[in-house]
Structure formats: structure tokens, C-alpha cells
Short mmCIF file of C-alpha atoms and ligand atoms in Angstrom, two decimals:
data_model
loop_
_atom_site.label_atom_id
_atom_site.label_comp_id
_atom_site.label_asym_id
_atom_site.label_seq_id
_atom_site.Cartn_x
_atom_site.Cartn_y
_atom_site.Cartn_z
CA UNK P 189 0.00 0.00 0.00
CA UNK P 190 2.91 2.44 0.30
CA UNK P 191 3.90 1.76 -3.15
CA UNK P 192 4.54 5.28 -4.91
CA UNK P 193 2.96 7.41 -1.77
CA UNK P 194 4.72 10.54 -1.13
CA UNK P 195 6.21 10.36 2.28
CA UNK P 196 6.99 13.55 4.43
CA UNK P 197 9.63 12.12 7.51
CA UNK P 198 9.87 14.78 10.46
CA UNK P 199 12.53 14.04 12.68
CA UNK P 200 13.21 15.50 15.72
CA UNK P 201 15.92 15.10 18.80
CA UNK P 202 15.22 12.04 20.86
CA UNK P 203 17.61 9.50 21.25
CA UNK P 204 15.12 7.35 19.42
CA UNK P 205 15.81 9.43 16.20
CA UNK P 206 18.33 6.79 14.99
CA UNK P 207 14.93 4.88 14.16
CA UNK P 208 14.11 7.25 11.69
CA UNK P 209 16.77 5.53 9.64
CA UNK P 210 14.79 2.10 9.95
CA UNK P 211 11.84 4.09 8.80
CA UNK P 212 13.42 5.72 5.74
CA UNK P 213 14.83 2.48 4.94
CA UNK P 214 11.16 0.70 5.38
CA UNK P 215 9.49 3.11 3.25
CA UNK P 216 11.89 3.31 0.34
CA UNK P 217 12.44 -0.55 0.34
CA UNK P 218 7.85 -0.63 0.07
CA UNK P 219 8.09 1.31 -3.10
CA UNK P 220 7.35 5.07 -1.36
CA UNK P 221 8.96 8.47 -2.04
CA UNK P 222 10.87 10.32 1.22
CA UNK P 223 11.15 13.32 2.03
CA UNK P 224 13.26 14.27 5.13
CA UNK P 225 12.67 17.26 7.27
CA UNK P 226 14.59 17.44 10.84
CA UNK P 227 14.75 19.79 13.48
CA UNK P 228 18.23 21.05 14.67
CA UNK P 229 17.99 18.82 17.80
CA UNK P 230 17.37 15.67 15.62
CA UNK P 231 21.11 16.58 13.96
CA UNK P 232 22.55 15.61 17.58
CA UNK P 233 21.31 12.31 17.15
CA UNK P 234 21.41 11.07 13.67
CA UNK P 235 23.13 13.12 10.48
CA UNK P 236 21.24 14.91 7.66
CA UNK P 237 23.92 12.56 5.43
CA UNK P 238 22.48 9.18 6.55
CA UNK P 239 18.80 10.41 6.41
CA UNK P 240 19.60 11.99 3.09
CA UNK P 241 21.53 8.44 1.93
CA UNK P 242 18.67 6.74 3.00
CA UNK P 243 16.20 8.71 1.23
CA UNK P 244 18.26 10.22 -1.51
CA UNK P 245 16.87 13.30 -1.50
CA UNK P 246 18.15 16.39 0.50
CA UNK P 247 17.42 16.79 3.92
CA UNK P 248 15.71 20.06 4.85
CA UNK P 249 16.53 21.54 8.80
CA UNK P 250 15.30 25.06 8.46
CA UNK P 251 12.79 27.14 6.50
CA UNK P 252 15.41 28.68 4.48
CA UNK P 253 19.10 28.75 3.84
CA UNK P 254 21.93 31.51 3.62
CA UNK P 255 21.10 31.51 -0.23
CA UNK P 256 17.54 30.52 -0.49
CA UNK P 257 13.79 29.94 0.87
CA UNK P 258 12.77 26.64 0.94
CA UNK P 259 9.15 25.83 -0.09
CA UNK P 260 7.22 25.14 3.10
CA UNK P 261 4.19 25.17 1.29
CA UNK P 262 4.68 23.35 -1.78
CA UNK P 263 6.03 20.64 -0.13
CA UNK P 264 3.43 20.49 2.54
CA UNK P 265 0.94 20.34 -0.44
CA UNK P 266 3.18 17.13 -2.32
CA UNK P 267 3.28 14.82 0.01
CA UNK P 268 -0.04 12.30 0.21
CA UNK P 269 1.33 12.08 4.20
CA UNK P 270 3.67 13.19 6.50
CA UNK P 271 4.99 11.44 9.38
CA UNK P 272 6.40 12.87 12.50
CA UNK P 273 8.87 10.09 14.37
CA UNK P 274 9.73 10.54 16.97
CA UNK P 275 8.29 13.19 17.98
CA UNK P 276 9.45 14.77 20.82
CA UNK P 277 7.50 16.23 24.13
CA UNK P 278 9.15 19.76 22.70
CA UNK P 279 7.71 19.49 19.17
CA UNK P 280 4.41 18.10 20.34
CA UNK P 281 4.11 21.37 22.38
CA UNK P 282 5.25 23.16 19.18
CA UNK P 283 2.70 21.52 17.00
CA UNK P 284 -0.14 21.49 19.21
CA UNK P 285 0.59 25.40 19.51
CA UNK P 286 1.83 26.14 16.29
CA UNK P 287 4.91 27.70 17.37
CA UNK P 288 6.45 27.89 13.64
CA UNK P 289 10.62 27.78 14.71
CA UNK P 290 11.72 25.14 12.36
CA UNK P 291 10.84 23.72 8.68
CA UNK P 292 9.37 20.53 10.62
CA UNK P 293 6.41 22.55 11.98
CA UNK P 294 6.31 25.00 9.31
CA UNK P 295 5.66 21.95 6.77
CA UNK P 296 3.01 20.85 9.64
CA UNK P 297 1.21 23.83 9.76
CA UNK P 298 0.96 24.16 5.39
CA UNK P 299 0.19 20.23 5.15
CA UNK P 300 -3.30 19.33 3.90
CA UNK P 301 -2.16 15.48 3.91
CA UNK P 302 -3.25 13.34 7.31
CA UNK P 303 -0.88 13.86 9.57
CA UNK P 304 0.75 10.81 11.84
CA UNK P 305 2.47 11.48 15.22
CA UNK P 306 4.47 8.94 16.69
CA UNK P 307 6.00 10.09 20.31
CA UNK P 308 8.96 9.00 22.18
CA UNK P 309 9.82 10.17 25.53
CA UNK P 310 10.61 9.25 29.39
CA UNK P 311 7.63 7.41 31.30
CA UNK P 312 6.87 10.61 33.28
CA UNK P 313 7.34 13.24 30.52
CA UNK P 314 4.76 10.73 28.10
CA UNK P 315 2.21 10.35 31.57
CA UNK P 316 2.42 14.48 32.42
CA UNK P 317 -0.66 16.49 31.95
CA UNK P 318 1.13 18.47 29.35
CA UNK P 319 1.74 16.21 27.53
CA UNK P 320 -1.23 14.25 27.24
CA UNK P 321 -3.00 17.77 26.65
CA UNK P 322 -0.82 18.26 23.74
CA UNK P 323 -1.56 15.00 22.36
CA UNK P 324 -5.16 15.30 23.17
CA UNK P 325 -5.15 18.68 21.20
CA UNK P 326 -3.12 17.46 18.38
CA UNK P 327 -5.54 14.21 17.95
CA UNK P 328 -8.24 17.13 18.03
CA UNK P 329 -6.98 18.79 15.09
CA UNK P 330 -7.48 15.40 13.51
CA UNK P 331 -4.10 14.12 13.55
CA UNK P 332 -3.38 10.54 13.57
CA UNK P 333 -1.56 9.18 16.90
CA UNK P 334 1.14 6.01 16.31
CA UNK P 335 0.52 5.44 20.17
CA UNK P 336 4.12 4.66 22.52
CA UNK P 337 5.18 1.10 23.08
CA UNK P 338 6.34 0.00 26.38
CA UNK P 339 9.53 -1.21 27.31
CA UNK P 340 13.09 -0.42 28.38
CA UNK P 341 13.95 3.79 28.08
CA UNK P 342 16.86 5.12 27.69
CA UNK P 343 16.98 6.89 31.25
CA UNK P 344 16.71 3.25 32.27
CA UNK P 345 13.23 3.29 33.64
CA UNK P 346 10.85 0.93 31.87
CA UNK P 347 7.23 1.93 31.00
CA UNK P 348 5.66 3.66 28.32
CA UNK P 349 6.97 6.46 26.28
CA UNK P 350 9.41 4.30 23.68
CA UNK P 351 9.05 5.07 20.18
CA UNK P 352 6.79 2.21 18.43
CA UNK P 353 9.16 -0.06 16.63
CA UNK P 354 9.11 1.28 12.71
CA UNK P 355 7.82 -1.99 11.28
CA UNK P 356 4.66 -1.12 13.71
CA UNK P 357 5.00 2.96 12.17
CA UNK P 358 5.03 1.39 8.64
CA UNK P 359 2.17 -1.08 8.76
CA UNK P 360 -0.10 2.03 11.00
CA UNK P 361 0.56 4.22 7.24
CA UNK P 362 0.12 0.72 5.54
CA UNK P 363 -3.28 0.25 6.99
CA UNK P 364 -4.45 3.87 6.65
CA UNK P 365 -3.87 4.10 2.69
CA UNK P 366 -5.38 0.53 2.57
CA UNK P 367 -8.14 1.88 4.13
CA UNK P 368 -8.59 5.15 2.06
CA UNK P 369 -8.29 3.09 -1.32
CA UNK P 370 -11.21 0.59 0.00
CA UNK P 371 -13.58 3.93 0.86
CA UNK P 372 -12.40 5.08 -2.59
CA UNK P 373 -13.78 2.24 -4.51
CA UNK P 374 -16.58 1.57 -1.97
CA UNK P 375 -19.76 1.86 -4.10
CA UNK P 376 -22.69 0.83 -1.37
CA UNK P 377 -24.56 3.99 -1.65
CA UNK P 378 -24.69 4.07 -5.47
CA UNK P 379 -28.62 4.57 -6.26
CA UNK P 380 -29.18 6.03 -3.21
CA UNK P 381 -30.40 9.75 -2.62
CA UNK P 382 -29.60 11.25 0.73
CA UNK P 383 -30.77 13.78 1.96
CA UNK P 384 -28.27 15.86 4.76
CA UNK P 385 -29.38 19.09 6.50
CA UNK P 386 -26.24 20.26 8.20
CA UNK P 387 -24.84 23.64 10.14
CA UNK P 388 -27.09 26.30 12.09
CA UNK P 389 -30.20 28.75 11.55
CA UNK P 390 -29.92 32.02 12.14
CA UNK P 391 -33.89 33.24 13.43
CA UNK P 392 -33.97 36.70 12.64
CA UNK P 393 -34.98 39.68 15.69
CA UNK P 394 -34.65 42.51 13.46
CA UNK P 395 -33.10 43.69 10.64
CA UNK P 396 -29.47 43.40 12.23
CA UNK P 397 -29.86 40.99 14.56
CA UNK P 398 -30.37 37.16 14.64
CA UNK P 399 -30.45 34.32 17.06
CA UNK P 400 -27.98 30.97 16.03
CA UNK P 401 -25.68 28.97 17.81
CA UNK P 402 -22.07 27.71 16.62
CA UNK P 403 -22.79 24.53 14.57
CA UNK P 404 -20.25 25.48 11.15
CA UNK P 405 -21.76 22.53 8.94
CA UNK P 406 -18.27 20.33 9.46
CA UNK P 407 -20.22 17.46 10.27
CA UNK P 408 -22.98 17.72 7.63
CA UNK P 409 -20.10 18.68 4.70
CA UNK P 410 -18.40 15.40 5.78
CA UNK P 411 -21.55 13.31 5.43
CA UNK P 412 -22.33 14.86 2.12
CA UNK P 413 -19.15 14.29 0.85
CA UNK P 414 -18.34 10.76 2.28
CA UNK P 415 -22.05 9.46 1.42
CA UNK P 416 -21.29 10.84 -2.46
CA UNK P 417 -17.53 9.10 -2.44
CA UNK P 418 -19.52 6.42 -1.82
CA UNK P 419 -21.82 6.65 -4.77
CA UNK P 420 -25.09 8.53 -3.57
CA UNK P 421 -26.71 11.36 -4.82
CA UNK P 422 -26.87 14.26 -1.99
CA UNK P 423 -29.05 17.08 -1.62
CA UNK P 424 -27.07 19.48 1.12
CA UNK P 425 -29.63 21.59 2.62
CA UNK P 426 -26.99 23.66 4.71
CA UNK P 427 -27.82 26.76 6.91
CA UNK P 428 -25.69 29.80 7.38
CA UNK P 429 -22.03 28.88 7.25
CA UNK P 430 -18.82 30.13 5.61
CA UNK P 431 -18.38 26.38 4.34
CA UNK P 432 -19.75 24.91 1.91
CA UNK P 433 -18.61 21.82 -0.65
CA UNK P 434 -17.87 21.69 -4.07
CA UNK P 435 -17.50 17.93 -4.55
CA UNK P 436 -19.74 16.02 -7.45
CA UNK P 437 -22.75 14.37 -6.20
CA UNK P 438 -23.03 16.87 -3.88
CA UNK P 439 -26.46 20.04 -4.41
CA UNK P 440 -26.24 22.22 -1.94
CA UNK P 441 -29.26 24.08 -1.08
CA UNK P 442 -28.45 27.09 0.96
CA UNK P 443 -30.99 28.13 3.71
CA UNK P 444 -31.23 30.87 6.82
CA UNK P 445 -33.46 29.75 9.11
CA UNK P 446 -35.31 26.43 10.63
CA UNK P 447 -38.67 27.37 8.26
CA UNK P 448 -36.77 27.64 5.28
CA UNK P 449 -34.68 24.45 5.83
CA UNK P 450 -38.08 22.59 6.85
CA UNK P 451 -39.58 23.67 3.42
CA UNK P 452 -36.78 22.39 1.59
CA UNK P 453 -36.14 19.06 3.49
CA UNK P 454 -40.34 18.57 3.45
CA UNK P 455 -39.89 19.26 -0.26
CA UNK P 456 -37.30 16.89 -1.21
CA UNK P 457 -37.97 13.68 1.41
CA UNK P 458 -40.87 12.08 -1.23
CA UNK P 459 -37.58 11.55 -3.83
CA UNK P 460 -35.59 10.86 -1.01
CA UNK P 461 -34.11 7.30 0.00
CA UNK P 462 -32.55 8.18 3.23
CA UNK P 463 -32.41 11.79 5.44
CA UNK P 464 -29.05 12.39 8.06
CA UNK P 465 -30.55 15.10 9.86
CA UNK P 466 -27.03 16.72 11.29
CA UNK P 467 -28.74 20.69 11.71
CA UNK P 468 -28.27 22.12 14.94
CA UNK P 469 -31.87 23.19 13.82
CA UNK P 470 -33.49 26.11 16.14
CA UNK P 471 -36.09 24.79 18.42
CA UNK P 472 -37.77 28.92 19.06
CA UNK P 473 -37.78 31.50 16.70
CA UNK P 474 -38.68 35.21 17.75
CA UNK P 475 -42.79 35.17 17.56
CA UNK P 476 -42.40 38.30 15.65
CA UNK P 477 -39.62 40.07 13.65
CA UNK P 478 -38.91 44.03 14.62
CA UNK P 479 -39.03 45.79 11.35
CA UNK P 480 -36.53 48.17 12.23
CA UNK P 481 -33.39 47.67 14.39
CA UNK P 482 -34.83 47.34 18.32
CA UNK P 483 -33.64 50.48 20.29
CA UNK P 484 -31.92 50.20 23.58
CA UNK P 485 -34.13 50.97 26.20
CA UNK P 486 -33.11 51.78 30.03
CA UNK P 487 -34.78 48.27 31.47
CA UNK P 488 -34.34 44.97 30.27
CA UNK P 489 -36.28 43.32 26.43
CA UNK P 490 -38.31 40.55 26.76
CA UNK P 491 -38.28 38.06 23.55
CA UNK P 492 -41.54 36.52 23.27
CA UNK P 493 -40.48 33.25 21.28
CA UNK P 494 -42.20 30.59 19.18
CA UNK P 495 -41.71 26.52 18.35
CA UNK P 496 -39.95 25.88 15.07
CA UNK P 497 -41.48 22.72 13.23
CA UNK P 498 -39.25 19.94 13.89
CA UNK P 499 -38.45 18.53 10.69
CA UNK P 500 -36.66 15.09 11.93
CA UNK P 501 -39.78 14.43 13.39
CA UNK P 502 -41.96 15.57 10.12
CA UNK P 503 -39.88 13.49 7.96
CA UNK P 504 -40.09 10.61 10.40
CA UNK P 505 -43.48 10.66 10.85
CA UNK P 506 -43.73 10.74 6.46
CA UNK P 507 -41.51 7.91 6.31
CA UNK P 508 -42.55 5.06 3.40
CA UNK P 509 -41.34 1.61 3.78
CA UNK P 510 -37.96 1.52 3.05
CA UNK P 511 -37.25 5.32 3.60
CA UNK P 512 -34.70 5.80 6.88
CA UNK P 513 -33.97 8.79 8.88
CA UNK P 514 -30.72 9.32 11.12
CA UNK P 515 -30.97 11.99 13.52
CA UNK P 516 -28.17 13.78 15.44
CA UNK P 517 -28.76 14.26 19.53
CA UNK P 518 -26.44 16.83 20.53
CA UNK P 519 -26.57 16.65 24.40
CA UNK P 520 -24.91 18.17 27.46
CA UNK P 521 -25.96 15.56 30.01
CA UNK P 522 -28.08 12.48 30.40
CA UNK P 523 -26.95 10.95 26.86
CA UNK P 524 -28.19 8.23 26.33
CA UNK P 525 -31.55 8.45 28.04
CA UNK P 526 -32.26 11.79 26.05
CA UNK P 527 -30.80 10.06 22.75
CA UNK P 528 -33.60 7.13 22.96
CA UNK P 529 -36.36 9.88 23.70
CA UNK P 530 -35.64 11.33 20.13
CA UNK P 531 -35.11 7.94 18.68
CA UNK P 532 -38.83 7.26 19.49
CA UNK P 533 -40.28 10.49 19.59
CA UNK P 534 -38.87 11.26 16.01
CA UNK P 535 -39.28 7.82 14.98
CA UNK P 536 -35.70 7.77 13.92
CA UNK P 537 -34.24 4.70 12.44
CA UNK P 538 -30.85 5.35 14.37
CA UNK P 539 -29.73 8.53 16.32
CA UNK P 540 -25.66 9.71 16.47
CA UNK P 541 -25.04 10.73 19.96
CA UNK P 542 -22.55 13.20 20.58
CA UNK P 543 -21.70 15.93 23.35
CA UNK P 544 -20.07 19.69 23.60
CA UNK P 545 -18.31 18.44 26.88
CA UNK P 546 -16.30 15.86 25.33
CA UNK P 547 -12.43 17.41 24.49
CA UNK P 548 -12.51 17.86 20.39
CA UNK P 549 -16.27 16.82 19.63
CA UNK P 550 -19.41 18.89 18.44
CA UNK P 551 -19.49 22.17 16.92
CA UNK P 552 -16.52 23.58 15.32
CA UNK P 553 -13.88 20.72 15.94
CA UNK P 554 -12.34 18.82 13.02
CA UNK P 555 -12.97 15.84 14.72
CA UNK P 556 -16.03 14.36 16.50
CA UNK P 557 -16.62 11.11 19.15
CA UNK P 558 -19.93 9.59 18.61
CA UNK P 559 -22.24 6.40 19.75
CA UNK P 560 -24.79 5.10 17.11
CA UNK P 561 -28.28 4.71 19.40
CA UNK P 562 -30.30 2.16 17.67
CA UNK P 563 -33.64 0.31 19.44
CA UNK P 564 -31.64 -2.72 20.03
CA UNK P 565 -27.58 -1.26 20.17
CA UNK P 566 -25.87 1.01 21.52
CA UNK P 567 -22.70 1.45 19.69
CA UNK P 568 -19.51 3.88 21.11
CA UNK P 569 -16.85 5.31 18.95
CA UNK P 570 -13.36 6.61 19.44
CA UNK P 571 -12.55 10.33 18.96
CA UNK P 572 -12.26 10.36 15.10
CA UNK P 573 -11.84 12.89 12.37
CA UNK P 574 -15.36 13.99 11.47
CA UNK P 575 -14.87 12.44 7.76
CA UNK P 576 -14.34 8.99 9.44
CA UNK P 577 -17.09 9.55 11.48
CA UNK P 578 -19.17 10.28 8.46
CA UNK P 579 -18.15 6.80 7.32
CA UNK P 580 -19.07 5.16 10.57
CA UNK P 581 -22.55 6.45 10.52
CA UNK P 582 -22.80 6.13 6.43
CA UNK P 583 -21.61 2.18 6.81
CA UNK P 584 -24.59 1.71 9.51
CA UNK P 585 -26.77 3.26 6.77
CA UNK P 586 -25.28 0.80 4.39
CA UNK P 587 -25.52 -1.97 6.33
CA UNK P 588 -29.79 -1.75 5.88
CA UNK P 589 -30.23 -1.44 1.94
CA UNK P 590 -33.35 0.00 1.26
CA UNK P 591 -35.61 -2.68 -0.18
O1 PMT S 25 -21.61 21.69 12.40
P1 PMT S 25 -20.45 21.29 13.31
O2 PMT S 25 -19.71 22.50 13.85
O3 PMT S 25 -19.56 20.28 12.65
O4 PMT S 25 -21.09 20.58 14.58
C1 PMT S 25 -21.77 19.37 14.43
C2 PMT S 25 -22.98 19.28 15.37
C3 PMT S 25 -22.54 19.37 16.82
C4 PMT S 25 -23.97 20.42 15.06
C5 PMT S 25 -23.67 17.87 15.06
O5 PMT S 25 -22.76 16.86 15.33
C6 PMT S 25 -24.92 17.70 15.88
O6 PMT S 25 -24.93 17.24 17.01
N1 PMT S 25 -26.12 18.07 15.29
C7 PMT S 25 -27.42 18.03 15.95
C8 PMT S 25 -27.56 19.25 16.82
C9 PMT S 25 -28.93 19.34 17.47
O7 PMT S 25 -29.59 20.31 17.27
O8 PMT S 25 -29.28 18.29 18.15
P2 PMT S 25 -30.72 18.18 18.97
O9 PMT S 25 -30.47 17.13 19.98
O10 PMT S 25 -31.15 19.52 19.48
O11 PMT S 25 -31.76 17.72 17.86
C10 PMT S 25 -32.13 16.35 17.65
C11 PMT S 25 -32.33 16.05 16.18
O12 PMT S 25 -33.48 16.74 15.69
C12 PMT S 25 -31.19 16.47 15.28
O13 PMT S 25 -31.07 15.51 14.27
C13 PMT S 25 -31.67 17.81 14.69
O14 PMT S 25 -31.11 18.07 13.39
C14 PMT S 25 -33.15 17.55 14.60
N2 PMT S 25 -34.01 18.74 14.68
C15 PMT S 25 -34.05 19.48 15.83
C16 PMT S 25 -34.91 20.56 15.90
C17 PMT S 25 -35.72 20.89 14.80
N3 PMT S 25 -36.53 21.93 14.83
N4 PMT S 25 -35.64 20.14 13.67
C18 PMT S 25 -34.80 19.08 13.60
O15 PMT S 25 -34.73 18.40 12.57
#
């Protein structure tokens, strides 16, 4: 699988850097293109010359030269990944902050490939708080973690922290491209039309003001585009969001607030074979809409508000044989319990729990930790990037062809 991939290798200074020579030596021997970038620390360890033998091609140390710049961003946009191992406790801190001192992060910061981390570290530098924040955050971001083995350090402690052994690095990229290539050819939605309503409303007070909340349509853009990779025709009904998608297979039908996304959804659901309702859909809308801009006044405004029509529960009560509708239950406490409410109440065929209070899920993040809610299952998943997470909901989808 790593056959003609183009490989980004960040080194940086841990005694475990003379691994990186392993893992140049792996990866050119499987058929892959290297690319070495290494911070000045990582030249203690291991040399630029070896590295560069290895991968024959020039090793890059800093963003530029006496005489020249080098190309952060170009290469940053060549390679199909770039690994960092070993990674030390410094550069996690420096990647998880984005503190841009060396061609390694730079390169991080420009890359639109997945990222993979793999650590290495003492016991107690791998188990301290800062740490495992920085990893936490840098998993967030939706960065891939090659998690520390355990064994024998160098300080001569034993425990966790050691680099994982480079066959183990190799067959973690191995597995991810073999993955990527069987979503890529994965056809189980073809004939299928889904229907996704994704990101906020805005409910209008006045001609200046509105009320929203901070969905940004991540979640609904990934469904839309995994469910058309995988050969379905989607109709995006997406609220107010500076996202959007351009992929093929993909309509997008731009709407402001919770009436005008129910019209469209309401519209649509009779061609419809399936509706992912992922809206963080506005329950109350102002009862009435100031005409001009509300003054200030000296006491304090009372909003008289109204319901919005739910539309999971619309199109779930309009379902035809063979029709399903996913909802989303975004909730703060009680999960579960609230989760199988609006499974029943909605008459949802499944409903993808997921909460604000869980580090790196919900609005905004790039990366989201669900648990599928059926009648029968209840299914948790790991924190994921919110494109896999698309594919996790969109293979329980596929698992129940429509008839
Ligand atoms: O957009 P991102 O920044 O990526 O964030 C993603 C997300 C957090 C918005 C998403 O993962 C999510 O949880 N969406 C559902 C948010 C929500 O409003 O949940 P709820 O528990 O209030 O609603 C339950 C279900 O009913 C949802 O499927 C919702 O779309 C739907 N609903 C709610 C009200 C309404 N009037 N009409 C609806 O269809």
C-alpha cells in the first residue's frame, strides 16, 4: 500500500531518532517516495547525510538557507502524508501550539495530507498532563496518533513512552492508505439519494440581529461528501455557514433559518431514500420580527419566542417503507436516556449521539466522538476525524439497503 505514496519524515531530537533511519529504509524498500525534514535537535542524534543516503533526496533543517527559501508550502501540499517520528515532548508542544521555529512545523502547519504522530519520551514526561493535553489537542486537530510502546527507556526506567518499533509505524501508514483506497472504490450507496441538512439557523430579531448557535456545517459537509464518495446522490440543505462543498454528487441548497430548511427538506424527502438530519436546527424563533433595528431601552427586552417545526420528526413521521432517517442528539448531560427519547419520539431509524463536553467533539472541531443509538444497540466510537465519522454512521446506513 505504500507503493509510490509521497512520504513527508519529520525528525526530531530524541535519542530514538536513529529509528528514523529504519523508517526511511522501510518506506523506500515498500516502493514510497521520502522526504526528510529534521529539526536542529534531531542533527545531535542522527546526520542529515544518513537520512539523506537513506532517502536520496536532500534533507531540509530550516525554513530557508543563507542563499535561499525553501518551499514550506509546496512541499506540505506534495506529500499524500507526512509522518512525525519521533516526535518529541518539545515538538508536540510546538505543533499542538503552532509555534512555527523550524521547517518541521512549518511543513506541519501548510500540510493538507493526514498527519501521523508517533511520540517518544521518558515514562513521566509521556504520563504528564502536558503532555497528554498536547496530544489530546493534536488528535483534536485530527491528527493521527502512532501510540508509545512500552519497554526499556533510555533513562533506564521501563514503562511507556518508547518510540513504536518502525515496522509497527510502517504497517499504522500501511493500513491507513489501505483503508482510504477501500472507501475510494466503496460503491454501497450508489442509487441512493440522501438527503443531509447540516450547520445552524440564524432566526432573525430585526433587521441586524439574529439568534444561532455555533454549529459550522463540518459534520454535515463530511456526510455529504463521504455518502457521495460512496456513490449517492446528496441534496445538502446547509444553513448559514462560511463552508460549503464543491465535490460532485453533492447540491447544496443554501438556507437561513429552521422554516426555510423545513420547506426544503419537506420538499425533497418524497424523492428521497434516506435523510441524516445533522442541523443544529433552532427549536424557538422570535414570535415576531422588529421591522426596524430594536432600540436600547433603560430596562431589560423581553423576547416573546415561538416553536420551530421539527423537521426530523416531520420526515419521520412521512416515512414510506424503506425510507430511513438518522438523527443527530447533541446533548450536554443524560446521553443516552435523552438520545432514545428522540429515537422514538422522532421515529428515527438510528440517532448519532454526541456531546459539547467531550475534548474535540461537536461544533466547530475537526474531529467528533460519537455512539450510534439504535432500538436494540448502543454502539460507542473513538474520537475520530469527522470524515471517518461520516463513514461510521454512512456504513450503519449501508448496512440496511433500502428494499
Ligand atoms: O456543524 P459542526 O460545527 O460540525 O457541529 C456538528 C454538530 C454538533 C452540530 C452535530 O454533530 C450535531 O450534534 N447536530 C445536531 C444538533 C442538534 O440540534 O441536536 P438536537 O439534539 O437539538 O436535535 C435532535 C435532532 O433533531 C437532530 O437531528 C436535529 O437536526 C433535529 N431537529 C431538531 C430541531 C428541529 N426543529 N428540527 C430538527 O430536525
Amino acid at each position: 500500500m505504500l507503493a509510490g505514496k509521497k512520504i513527508i519524515l519529520g525528525v526530531s531530537g530524541s535519542i530514538a531518532a536513529y529509528k528514523s533511519a529504519l523508517i526511511v529504509r522501510g518506506l523506500v524498500r515498500a516502493g514510497a517516495e521520502v522526504k526528510v525534514l529534521m529539526t536542529q535537535a534531531a542533527a545531535d542524534f542522527i546526520t542529515p547525510l544518513t537520512l539523506s543516503t537513506l532517502s536520496r533526496n536532500p534533507v531540509t533543517s530550516s525554513v530557508h538557507t543563507d542563499e535561499s527559501w525553501n518551499n514550506h508550502v509546496e512541499l506540505g501540499l506534495w506529500a499524500d502524508a507526512y509522518l512525525i517520528a519521533p516526535a518529541t515532548a518539545t515538538t508536540l508542544a510546538k505543533l499542538a501550539h503552532g509555534i512555527c521555529d523550524s521547517a518541521l512545523v512549518a511543513v506541519y502547519l501548510s500540510a493538507r495530507c493526514p498527519v501521523f504522530f508517533a511520540p517518544a519520551m521518558d515514562v513521566d514526561m509521556w504520563r504528564h498532563p502536558a503532555t497528554r493535553t498536547n496530544v489530546e489537542r493534536l488528535q483534536s486537530f485530527g491528527n493521527h496518533l502512532i501510540d508509545v510502546e512500552e519497554g526499556e527507556l533510555a533513562s533506564g526506567l521501563t514503562g511507556a513512552g518508547r518510540l513504536a518499533e518502525p515496522e509497527h509505524i510502517l504497517q499504522h501508514l500501511a493500513d491507513y492508505f489501505a483503508e482510504a483506497a477501500n472507501r475510494t472504490s466503496l460503491q454501497d450507496l450508489a442509487g441512493r439519494r440522501v438527503l443531509i441538512t447540516a450547520g445552524p439557523t440564524h432566526e432573525d430579531l430585526d433587521p441586524v440581529r439574529y439568534l444561532g448557535n455555533r454549529s459550522t456545517g463540518k459534520m454535515g459537509i463530511a456526510l455529504a461528501e463521504a455518502a457521495a464518495a460512496r456513490g449517492a446522490r446528496v441534496e445538502l440543505i446547509l444553513g448559514p455557514t462560511s463552508l460549503t462543498t464543491t465535490q460532485a454528487g453533492v447540491t447544496v441548497v443554501p438556507v437561513r433559518s429552521a422554516r426555510e430548511m423545513y420547506a426544503e427538506a419537506v420538499d425533497r424527502w418524497p424523492e428521497s431514500t434516506d435523510a441524516i438530519l445533522c442541523a443544529a436546527v433552532a427549536d424557538y424563533r422570535p414570535a415576531t420580527v422588529a421591522p426596524e433595528k430594536i432600540k436600547k431601552g433603560d430596562g431589560e427586552l423581553t423576547v416573546a419566542m415561538v416553536r420551530n417545526p421539527d423537521i426530523a420528526a416531520e420526515l419521520g413521521r412521512g416515512k414510506r417503507p424503506g425510507q430511513r432517517v438518522v438523527g443527530f442528539a447533541l446533548e450536554t448531560e443524560n446521553g443516552l436516556e435523552n438520545a432514545r427519547r428522540k429515537l422514538i419520539d422522532k421515529s428515527l431509524d438510528f440517532i448519532v449521539l454526541n456531546s459539547p463536553r467531550t475534548p474535540g467533539a461537536g461544533f466547530g472541531h475537526d474531529t467528533n466522538q460519537i455512539t450510534l443509538v439504535d432500538r436494540n444497540k448502543v454502539t460507542p466510537f473513538e474520537l475520530k476525524t469527522k470524515r471517518a465519522v461520516a463513514d461510521d454512521i454512512l456504513d450503519r446506513l449501508a448496512d440496511n439497503p433500502t428494499p
